[in-house]
Each structure stands twice: as C-alpha cells, then as structure tokens.
Coordinates of C-alpha atoms and ligand atoms in Angstrom, one line a residue:
X1 CA 23.2 15.4 11.7
X2 CA 24.6 12.7 9.4
X3 CA 24.6 13.1 5.6
X4 CA 22.4 9.9 5.6
X5 CA 19.7 11.4 7.9
X6 CA 19.8 14.8 6.3
X7 CA 19.4 13.4 2.7
X8 CA 16.5 11.3 3.7
X9 CA 15.0 14.1 5.5
X10 CA 15.2 16.4 2.4
X11 CA 13.8 13.7 0.2
X12 CA 10.9 13.0 2.7
X13 CA 10.2 16.8 2.9
X14 CA 10.2 17.1 -0.9
X15 CA 7.7 14.2 -1.3
X16 CA 5.5 15.9 1.5
X17 CA 5.6 19.0 -0.3
X18 CA 4.5 17.4 -3.4
X19 CA 1.7 15.6 -1.7
X20 CA 0.6 19.0 -0.3
X21 CA 0.5 20.7 -3.6
X22 CA -1.4 17.8 -5.3
X23 CA -3.9 17.9 -2.4
X24 CA -4.2 21.6 -2.9
X25 CA -5.0 21.4 -6.6
X26 CA -7.6 18.7 -5.9
X27 CA -9.1 20.8 -2.8
X28 CA -8.3 17.8 -0.5
X29 CA -6.9 18.0 3.0
X30 CA -3.3 16.5 3.6
X31 CA -4.7 14.9 6.8
X32 CA -6.5 12.4 4.4
X33 CA -3.3 11.3 2.8
X34 CA -0.8 9.0 4.3
X35 CA 2.5 8.3 3.1
X36 CA 3.7 4.5 3.2
X37 CA 7.5 4.8 3.1
X38 CA 8.6 1.6 1.0
X39 CA 11.7 0.1 2.5
X40 CA 12.0 -3.2 0.4
X41 CA 15.3 -2.2 -1.2
X42 CA 16.4 0.0 1.5
X43 CA 19.6 -0.9 3.3
X44 CA 19.2 -1.3 7.2
X45 CA 21.0 2.2 8.1
X46 CA 18.6 3.8 5.9
X47 CA 15.6 2.1 7.5
X48 CA 16.9 3.2 10.9
X49 CA 17.4 6.8 9.7
X50 CA 14.0 6.9 8.2
X51 CA 12.3 5.7 11.4
X52 CA 13.5 8.7 13.2
X53 CA 11.5 10.8 10.7
X54 CA 8.2 8.5 9.8
X55 CA 6.4 5.7 11.2
X56 CA 4.6 3.8 8.6
X57 CA 6.6 1.6 6.4
X58 CA 5.9 -0.8 3.5
X59 CA 7.5 -4.1 2.7
X60 CA 7.0 -6.5 -0.3
X61 CA 8.0 -9.8 1.4
X62 CA 6.3 -11.0 4.7
X63 CA 9.3 -12.6 5.8
X64 CA 11.6 -9.3 5.6
X65 CA 8.6 -7.4 7.3
X66 CA 8.4 -9.9 10.3
X67 CA 12.2 -9.6 10.7
X68 CA 12.3 -5.9 10.6
X69 CA 9.1 -5.5 12.7
X70 CA 11.3 -7.4 15.4
X71 CA 13.9 -4.8 15.3
X72 CA 11.6 -1.7 14.9
X73 CA 8.2 -2.7 16.8
X74 CA 7.1 0.9 17.0
X75 CA 6.9 1.2 13.2
X76 CA 3.6 0.3 11.4
X77 CA 4.6 -2.1 8.9
X78 CA 2.2 -2.4 5.9
X79 CA 2.5 -5.5 3.5
X80 CA 2.3 -4.3 -0.2
X81 CA 3.8 -7.1 -2.2
X82 CA 2.3 -10.3 -3.6
X83 CA 1.5 -12.8 -0.8
X84 CA 1.5 -16.6 -1.1
X85 CA -1.1 -18.2 0.9
X86 CA 1.4 -20.4 2.9
X87 CA 2.8 -16.9 4.1
X88 CA -0.5 -15.7 5.3
X89 CA 0.0 -16.3 9.0
X90 CA 3.3 -14.3 9.0
X91 CA 1.2 -11.5 7.4
X92 CA -1.6 -11.6 9.8
X93 CA 0.8 -11.8 12.7
X94 CA 2.9 -8.8 11.7
X95 CA 1.3 -6.5 9.1
X96 CA -0.7 -3.5 10.3
X97 CA -2.5 -3.5 6.8
X98 CA -2.2 -6.0 3.9
X99 CA -2.5 -3.9 0.6
X100 CA -2.3 -7.0 -1.7
X101 CA -5.2 -9.3 -1.4
X102 CA -5.3 -10.3 -5.1
X103 CA -7.9 -13.3 -5.0
X104 CA -10.8 -14.8 -3.1
X105 CA -8.8 -17.7 -2.1
X106 CA -6.2 -15.5 -0.5
X107 CA -8.8 -13.6 1.4
X108 CA -10.4 -16.8 2.6
X109 CA -7.0 -18.1 3.8
X110 CA -6.4 -14.8 5.6
X111 CA -9.8 -15.1 7.1
X112 CA -8.9 -18.6 8.5
X113 CA -5.7 -17.7 9.9
X114 CA -7.2 -14.5 11.6
X115 CA -9.9 -16.6 13.1
X116 CA -7.5 -19.0 14.3
X117 CA -5.3 -16.2 15.9
X118 CA -8.5 -14.6 17.4
X119 CA -7.8 -11.3 15.4
X120 CA -9.4 -9.1 12.6
X121 CA -7.0 -8.5 9.8
X122 CA -7.4 -5.1 8.0
X123 CA -6.9 -5.7 4.3
X124 CA -7.2 -4.0 0.9
X125 CA -8.3 -5.9 -2.2
X126 CA -5.8 -5.4 -5.0
X127 CA -7.5 -4.5 -8.4
X128 CA -5.9 -4.8 -11.7
X129 CA -7.6 -1.8 -13.2
X130 CA -5.4 -1.6 -16.2
X131 CA -6.1 -5.2 -17.2
X132 CA -2.4 -5.8 -17.8
X133 CA -1.6 -9.7 -18.0
X134 CA 1.5 -9.1 -15.9
X135 CA -0.6 -7.7 -13.0
X136 CA -2.3 -9.5 -10.3
X137 CA -5.4 -8.6 -8.6
X138 CA -9.2 -8.7 -9.2
X139 CA -10.5 -7.4 -12.6
X140 CA -13.0 -4.7 -12.1
X141 CA -15.9 -6.8 -13.5
X142 CA -14.8 -9.9 -11.3
X143 CA -14.8 -7.6 -8.2
X144 CA -18.3 -6.3 -9.1
X145 CA -19.6 -9.9 -9.3
X146 CA -18.1 -11.3 -6.3
X147 CA -17.9 -8.4 -3.8
X148 CA -21.2 -9.5 -2.2
X149 CA -19.7 -12.7 -1.1
X150 CA -16.4 -11.2 -0.1
X151 CA -17.6 -8.3 2.0
X152 CA -18.8 -10.2 5.1
X153 CA -15.7 -12.6 5.3
X154 CA -15.2 -13.2 9.0
X155 CA -11.8 -12.2 10.6
X156 CA -11.1 -9.7 7.9
X157 CA -11.9 -5.9 7.6
X158 CA -12.0 -4.8 4.1
X159 CA -10.8 -1.2 4.3
X160 CA -10.7 -0.3 0.5
X161 CA -8.6 -1.1 -2.6
X162 CA -5.1 -0.8 -4.0
X163 CA -3.9 -0.6 -7.6
X164 CA -0.7 -0.1 -9.5
X165 CA -0.6 1.9 -12.6
X166 CA 0.9 0.8 -15.9
X167 CA 4.6 1.8 -16.4
X168 CA 4.0 4.4 -19.1
X169 CA 4.7 8.1 -19.3
X170 CA 1.3 8.7 -20.8
X171 CA -0.3 10.6 -18.0
X172 CA -3.9 10.2 -19.1
X173 CA -3.4 6.3 -18.8
X174 CA -2.1 6.6 -15.3
X175 CA -4.9 9.1 -14.3
X176 CA -7.7 6.8 -16.0
X177 CA -6.3 3.9 -13.8
X178 CA -6.4 5.8 -10.5
X179 CA -9.9 7.5 -11.3
X180 CA -11.2 4.0 -12.4
X181 CA -10.2 2.5 -9.0
X182 CA -11.9 5.6 -7.2
X183 CA -15.1 5.1 -9.3
X184 CA -15.2 1.4 -8.6
X185 CA -14.9 2.1 -5.0
X186 CA -17.6 4.7 -5.0
X187 CA -19.9 2.3 -6.9
X188 CA -19.4 -0.6 -4.6
X189 CA -19.7 1.5 -1.5
X190 CA -23.1 2.5 -2.6
X191 CA -24.3 -0.8 -3.9
X192 CA -23.5 -2.5 -0.8
X193 CA -23.8 0.1 2.0
X194 CA -20.3 -0.4 3.2
X195 CA -17.5 2.0 3.9
X196 CA -14.3 1.6 1.8
X197 CA -12.3 4.6 3.0
X198 CA -8.8 3.6 1.7
X199 CA -7.5 4.0 -1.8
X200 CA -3.7 2.7 -2.0
X201 CA -2.4 4.0 -5.2
X202 CA 0.6 6.0 -6.4
X203 CA 4.3 5.2 -6.4
X204 CA 7.5 7.5 -6.7
X205 CA 6.8 8.2 -10.4
X206 CA 3.0 8.9 -10.2
X207 CA 1.9 9.7 -6.7
X208 CA 0.9 13.4 -7.3
X209 CA -1.5 12.1 -10.0
X210 CA -2.7 9.6 -7.4
X211 CA -3.4 12.2 -4.9
X212 CA -5.3 14.3 -7.2
X213 CA -7.5 11.3 -8.1
X214 CA -8.3 10.4 -4.3
X215 CA -5.6 8.2 -2.9
X216 CA -5.5 8.0 0.7
X217 CA -2.4 5.7 0.9
X218 CA 0.5 6.3 -1.3
X219 CA 3.5 3.8 -1.5
X220 CA 6.8 5.7 -2.2
X221 CA 10.2 3.9 -2.2
X222 CA 12.9 5.0 -4.5
X223 CA 12.3 8.7 -4.2
X224 CA 13.2 8.7 -0.5
X225 CA 16.5 7.2 -1.1
X226 CA 17.7 9.4 -4.0
X227 CA 21.3 10.7 -3.6
X228 CA 22.3 8.0 -1.1
X229 CA 25.5 6.1 -2.0
X230 CA 24.7 2.4 -3.0
X231 CA 27.1 -0.3 -1.5
Ligands
PLP301 C1 8.2 -1.3 -4.7 C2 6.8 -0.9 -4.8 C3 6.4 0.5 -4.4 C4 7.4 1.6 -4.4 O1 7.8 1.9 -5.6 P1 9.0 3.1 -6.0 O2 8.8 3.2 -7.3 O3 10.3 2.7 -5.5 O4 8.4 4.3 -5.2 C5 5.0 0.6 -4.3 N1 4.1 -0.3 -4.4 C6 4.5 -1.6 -4.6 C7 3.5 -2.7 -4.6 C8 5.8 -1.9 -4.8 O5 6.2 -3.2 -4.9

C-alpha cells in the first residue's frame, strides 16, 4: 500500500472511531450517521485514493463536482457549498444531494430546473442558526414562517436541514447551534406532519459534538488529509 493510501486510511479510521465514540455517548447507532468526505481542497491523487475507501464525497463548487463526477461516476457527490442560481442545472444534474439551499428563490430555481429535467432533486435547507451576518441560510424565524410554502415545492424533496457552527472554541456555543437545528427540525416535522430525517452538521473541528446532537450527515475534509505532503 502506498503512503498516500495508508495515511488516508488511518485518518478515515480515526474519524470513524470518533464518530462511533460520540454515537455511543449519545446512545445512537452509527448506522444513522454518514460521513461526507469533503474533497474541495483535495488534490486529485488524494481523491483517487479516498475513493478506494469511501463512496460519499462533498464538493463546494458545482463545476468541480460535475468534472470529478465524470471521472468517478460511482461516487455519490454531494454539493455542500453556496450555489448560484445560474448553476442550479449543473447541481441538479450531478449532485446526489444539495446541502446548501439558502433561500426560497434558490429552492424555486432548483424546482424549475428539476421539473424541466424530469427529476426530483433531494435537497437540504441551510439554516443560519447562529445568526452571524457572514453566514448564508434561512434564519430560524424566517424558516418557521415560510416552511408551509416551501414544503410542497414540486420537483424537490426536502430531506432536512444543514448548518455550520460559528468558528469558536466555546463548545457550548457550538453545541447550542447544533441542538438548535435539531429542535427546529423536530418542531417543523411535528407542525407540518412531514419527515425531515437528515441533519447535516459538523466539520473537522466539531463533528463529535454534532453527532452527539443528532447529526445524520457530517462533512469532514481537512482531518482526512492530515500528514499528507502539500505540493
Ligand atoms: C469545507 C467545508 C467543510 C469541511 O471542512 P473541514 O474543516 O475541512 O472539515 C464542511 N462543510 C462545508 C460547507 C465546507 O465548505
């Protein structure tokens, strides 16, 4: 085995062990938690090595996602980064799940494109739980207000929500962000009688907390490439 492959294998294993440990602390089954291996900064040989070990990848940009999907069609490619409306078609055609639907206008655009393509596009709504100005997404109060109109949008299947925690070392703030998303999901599920099974939350620095708070999809990038030489 090459150094590249064994380094990535060790990193992946360490992440999976942390997921299991966090799931254990929360009394959850690891089967309910999927790792989205984020490849946005990964050099191509790293991506090729990773796909021998894992099959769900996340990309930030629809263009790079589409190009890489051509090369590795068996991987399930998730779009996790901000999506411009003029790139919606590329996303609908190539992404197995779009995590980053941050406005009603974008959802409508995806709906139009999906109808045109004759498909149903699985999506998550991005929620700005922390309320930071720099972050995109629905605010919690806005989502509570508009969810009734969004939930039956044709051509899209809203599978749940996604959020990003603030960049802080204060664990209670991070935890509050993740539990806030879970509580919002629980509330909207109940109020509207819909299933919103997915919570996409947690990155390299905070995924164990996200797992404890109910994440079903965690998006981990840099942790997988630790120890690899940069060009
Ligand atoms: C880059 C990125 C990640 C992964 O971040 P790491 O800190 O490298 O694990 C997760 N989610 C989103 C939306 C990202 O843009």
